[in-house]
mmCIF file of C-alpha atoms in Angstrom:
data_model
loop_
_atom_site.group_PDB
_atom_site.id
_atom_site.type_symbol
_atom_site.label_atom_id
_atom_site.label_comp_id
_atom_site.label_asym_id
_atom_site.label_seq_id
_atom_site.Cartn_x
_atom_site.Cartn_y
_atom_site.Cartn_z
ATOM 1 C CA MET A 16 -1.453 8.505 -4.502
ATOM 2 C CA TYR A 17 -1.433 5.444 -2.298
ATOM 3 C CA ASP A 18 -3.837 5.292 0.690
ATOM 4 C CA TYR A 19 -3.296 1.994 3.037
ATOM 5 C CA TYR A 20 -6.458 0.749 5.020
ATOM 6 C CA ARG A 21 -7.694 -2.420 6.693
ATOM 7 C CA ALA A 22 -10.959 -4.124 6.041
ATOM 8 C CA ALA A 23 -13.095 -6.919 7.318
ATOM 9 C CA ASP A 24 -12.585 -8.715 4.038
ATOM 10 C CA ARG A 25 -12.060 -8.438 0.261
ATOM 11 C CA GLN A 26 -15.686 -7.540 -0.478
ATOM 12 C CA ALA A 27 -15.363 -4.631 2.152
ATOM 13 C CA ALA A 28 -12.066 -3.645 0.818
ATOM 14 C CA VAL A 29 -13.469 -2.862 -2.769
ATOM 15 C CA VAL A 30 -16.775 -0.893 -1.692
ATOM 16 C CA ASP A 31 -16.775 2.503 -3.544
ATOM 17 C CA PRO A 32 -13.553 2.004 -5.435
ATOM 18 C CA ASP A 33 -13.554 5.389 -6.927
ATOM 19 C CA SER A 34 -13.097 7.213 -3.583
ATOM 20 C CA GLY A 35 -9.791 7.499 -1.761
ATOM 21 C CA ARG A 36 -9.587 5.602 1.523
ATOM 22 C CA ALA A 37 -7.933 8.264 3.837
ATOM 23 C CA GLY A 38 -9.144 11.022 5.872
ATOM 24 C CA ARG A 39 -12.361 12.716 4.957
ATOM 25 C CA LYS A 40 -12.479 10.895 1.620
ATOM 26 C CA HIS A 41 -13.720 7.947 3.102
ATOM 27 C CA PRO A 42 -14.577 8.152 6.768
ATOM 28 C CA ALA A 43 -15.586 4.336 6.490
ATOM 29 C CA PHE A 44 -12.210 3.310 6.385
ATOM 30 C CA ASP A 45 -9.453 3.226 8.998
ATOM 31 C CA ALA A 46 -6.668 4.450 6.532
ATOM 32 C CA VAL A 47 -3.300 6.043 6.119
ATOM 33 C CA GLU A 48 -2.543 8.589 3.411
ATOM 34 C CA ALA A 49 1.100 7.622 2.221
ATOM 35 C CA LYS A 50 1.209 9.790 -0.880
ATOM 36 C CA TRP A 51 3.866 8.102 -3.122
ATOM 37 C CA ILE A 52 4.838 5.123 -1.223
ATOM 38 C CA ASP A 53 3.764 2.400 -3.495
ATOM 39 C CA PRO A 54 3.447 -1.129 -2.074
ATOM 40 C CA GLY A 55 5.873 -3.162 -4.344
ATOM 41 C CA ILE A 56 8.997 -1.134 -4.210
ATOM 42 C CA VAL A 57 8.959 1.888 -1.756
ATOM 43 C CA LEU A 58 6.906 -0.071 1.023
ATOM 44 C CA GLY A 59 8.839 -3.045 0.136
ATOM 45 C CA GLN A 60 12.121 -1.311 0.876
ATOM 46 C CA LEU A 61 10.793 -0.540 4.221
ATOM 47 C CA VAL A 62 9.951 -4.053 4.650
ATOM 48 C CA ALA A 63 13.295 -5.175 3.795
ATOM 49 C CA LEU A 64 14.917 -2.812 6.171
ATOM 50 C CA VAL A 65 12.677 -3.904 9.078
ATOM 51 C CA ARG A 66 13.350 -7.509 8.315
ATOM 52 C CA ASP A 67 17.167 -6.738 7.683
ATOM 53 C CA VAL A 68 16.997 -8.652 4.489
ATOM 54 C CA PRO A 69 18.230 -7.798 0.911
ATOM 55 C CA TYR A 70 15.230 -5.824 -0.904
ATOM 56 C CA SER A 71 13.791 -7.811 -3.915
ATOM 57 C CA LEU A 72 10.890 -7.130 -6.278
ATOM 58 C CA ASP A 73 9.047 -10.330 -4.901
ATOM 59 C CA LEU A 74 9.124 -9.257 -1.225
ATOM 60 C CA VAL A 75 5.852 -7.648 -1.402
ATOM 61 C CA GLN A 76 3.542 -9.600 -3.784
ATOM 62 C CA THR A 77 -0.012 -8.025 -3.787
ATOM 63 C CA THR A 78 -3.188 -9.645 -4.895
ATOM 64 C CA SER A 79 -5.036 -7.275 -7.317
ATOM 65 C CA LEU A 80 -8.910 -6.978 -6.395
ATOM 66 C CA TYR A 81 -10.001 -3.847 -8.287
ATOM 67 C CA PRO A 82 -10.583 -3.679 -11.291
ATOM 68 C CA PRO A 83 -11.322 -7.271 -11.105
ATOM 69 C CA PRO A 84 -8.605 -9.031 -12.662
ATOM 70 C CA GLU A 85 -10.923 -11.871 -14.140
ATOM 71 C CA GLY A 86 -12.499 -9.006 -16.298
ATOM 72 C CA GLY A 87 -9.402 -7.438 -17.472
ATOM 73 C CA PRO A 88 -7.953 -7.376 -20.855
ATOM 74 C CA LYS A 89 -5.788 -10.154 -21.872
ATOM 75 C CA THR A 90 -4.462 -9.292 -25.372
ATOM 76 C CA LEU A 91 -2.830 -6.252 -26.829
ATOM 77 C CA GLU A 92 -6.080 -5.857 -28.908
ATOM 78 C CA GLU A 93 -8.405 -5.977 -25.881
ATOM 79 C CA TRP A 94 -6.124 -3.291 -24.166
ATOM 80 C CA GLU A 95 -6.397 -0.793 -27.140
ATOM 81 C CA ALA A 96 -10.216 -1.372 -27.258
ATOM 82 C CA LEU A 97 -10.711 -0.217 -23.838
ATOM 83 C CA PRO A 98 -12.126 3.197 -23.430
ATOM 84 C CA GLU A 99 -10.043 6.094 -22.158
ATOM 85 C CA ASP A 100 -11.904 6.081 -18.902
ATOM 86 C CA SER A 101 -11.787 2.529 -18.192
ATOM 87 C CA PRO A 102 -10.188 1.539 -14.584
ATOM 88 C CA TYR A 103 -8.028 -0.849 -16.164
ATOM 89 C CA GLN A 104 -6.393 2.047 -18.021
ATOM 90 C CA GLU A 105 -6.677 4.848 -15.323
ATOM 91 C CA GLY A 106 -7.343 3.392 -12.006
ATOM 92 C CA PRO A 107 -8.062 3.429 -9.272
ATOM 93 C CA CYS A 108 -6.834 0.078 -8.245
ATOM 94 C CA ILE A 109 -6.999 -2.010 -4.870
ATOM 95 C CA ASP A 110 -4.802 -4.518 -4.024
ATOM 96 C CA GLU A 111 -4.522 -6.676 -0.844
ATOM 97 C CA LEU A 112 -1.123 -6.963 0.836
ATOM 98 C CA PRO A 113 0.370 -10.223 1.960
ATOM 99 C CA ALA A 114 -0.241 -11.055 5.648
ATOM 100 C CA HIS A 115 3.605 -11.142 6.182
ATOM 101 C CA VAL A 116 3.708 -7.557 5.270
ATOM 102 C CA ARG A 117 1.091 -6.695 7.711
ATOM 103 C CA ASP A 118 2.820 -8.786 10.544
ATOM 104 C CA THR A 119 6.113 -7.208 9.722
ATOM 105 C CA LEU A 120 4.888 -3.631 10.086
ATOM 106 C CA ALA A 121 2.855 -4.470 13.182
ATOM 107 C CA GLY A 122 6.176 -5.823 14.900
ATOM 108 C CA ILE A 123 8.270 -2.722 14.522
ATOM 109 C CA PRO A 124 9.176 -1.606 17.864
ATOM 110 C CA ASP A 125 9.336 2.052 18.999
ATOM 111 C CA SER A 126 13.067 1.909 19.452
ATOM 112 C CA ARG A 127 13.476 1.161 15.832
ATOM 113 C CA VAL A 128 11.356 3.710 14.239
ATOM 114 C CA ALA A 129 13.738 6.761 14.144
ATOM 115 C CA ASP A 130 16.565 4.491 12.471
ATOM 116 C CA LEU A 131 14.092 3.109 10.043
ATOM 117 C CA ALA A 132 12.894 6.503 8.952
ATOM 118 C CA GLU A 133 16.515 7.680 8.363
ATOM 119 C CA ARG A 134 17.780 4.598 6.498
ATOM 120 C CA TRP A 135 14.603 4.393 4.494
ATOM 121 C CA GLY A 136 14.909 7.847 3.540
ATOM 122 C CA ARG A 137 18.083 7.157 1.842
ATOM 123 C CA ILE A 138 16.619 4.773 -0.877
ATOM 124 C CA GLU A 139 17.049 5.850 -4.539
ATOM 125 C CA GLU A 140 13.564 5.771 -5.240
ATOM 126 C CA PHE A 141 13.130 9.070 -3.166
ATOM 127 C CA ILE A 142 14.251 11.377 -5.788
ATOM 128 C CA ALA A 143 14.841 13.952 -3.112
ATOM 129 C CA PRO A 144 15.490 12.978 0.510
ATOM 130 C CA PRO A 145 11.800 13.157 2.278
ATOM 131 C CA ASP A 146 11.674 14.743 5.666
ATOM 132 C CA THR A 147 12.715 12.259 8.207
ATOM 133 C CA GLY A 148 10.126 13.620 10.587
ATOM 134 C CA TYR A 149 7.324 12.820 7.898
ATOM 135 C CA LEU A 150 8.957 9.161 7.603
ATOM 136 C CA THR A 151 8.798 8.706 11.158
ATOM 137 C CA THR A 152 5.129 9.665 11.466
ATOM 138 C CA LEU A 153 4.263 7.343 8.419
ATOM 139 C CA ILE A 154 6.182 4.448 9.755
ATOM 140 C CA THR A 155 4.435 4.770 13.151
ATOM 141 C CA GLU A 156 0.998 5.354 11.385
ATOM 142 C CA LEU A 157 1.482 2.273 9.057
ATOM 143 C CA ARG A 158 2.706 0.205 12.244
ATOM 144 C CA ASP A 159 -0.352 1.153 14.233
ATOM 145 C CA LEU A 160 -2.607 0.343 11.353
ATOM 146 C CA ALA A 161 -1.139 -2.993 10.843
ATOM 147 C CA GLN A 162 -1.385 -3.795 14.585
ATOM 148 C CA ARG A 163 -5.284 -2.861 14.395
ATOM 149 C CA ALA A 164 -5.750 -5.147 11.523
ATOM 150 C CA GLN A 165 -3.893 -7.916 13.200
ATOM 151 C CA GLU A 166 -6.024 -7.480 16.309
ATOM 152 C CA GLU A 167 -9.246 -7.643 14.167
ATOM 153 C CA ASN A 168 -7.884 -10.552 11.993
ATOM 154 C CA GLN A 169 -8.038 -8.251 9.045
ATOM 155 C CA MET A 170 -5.736 -7.654 6.076
ATOM 156 C CA ILE A 171 -4.310 -4.324 4.767
ATOM 157 C CA TYR A 172 -5.282 -2.989 1.370
ATOM 158 C CA CYS A 173 -3.838 -0.290 -0.787
ATOM 159 C CA TRP A 174 -6.011 1.930 -2.831
ATOM 160 C CA MET A 175 -4.080 3.543 -5.650
ATOM 161 C CA CYS A 176 -4.911 6.293 -8.117
ATOM 162 C CA ALA A 177 -2.698 8.324 -10.614
#
């Protein structure tokens, strides 16, 4: 599960990390529930389509905020010693998206949404082609979220949980 949301700063973004961000799960956040749209690959493909550039894995390089990277395991032995319920093992995780992703999404004009949804729905990462109506709505929601984040000089974050 992936929830995209905006927050005043990194400290605000990681408040109550065990709770999802969208809908009734956490009403304090302005969020979009994006189900299986991960930031690096599937959202990255949308960013590439919007920019009309080839997709690459480094197009959306997020910054990990939770669990804190500075406290994370660094060796195989440390990974193996983690308890099963460690957030480093199971999540949830919170990442900050780069400003260029926010700005790219915010700049999607209404006239491109339907075409982007149709093209995005054809990427191979979607095992079965998703409903174009769903993708159209999702693109619009992500765009609107990005515009509100821009207006408030905020970043977009992604809350992820298996």
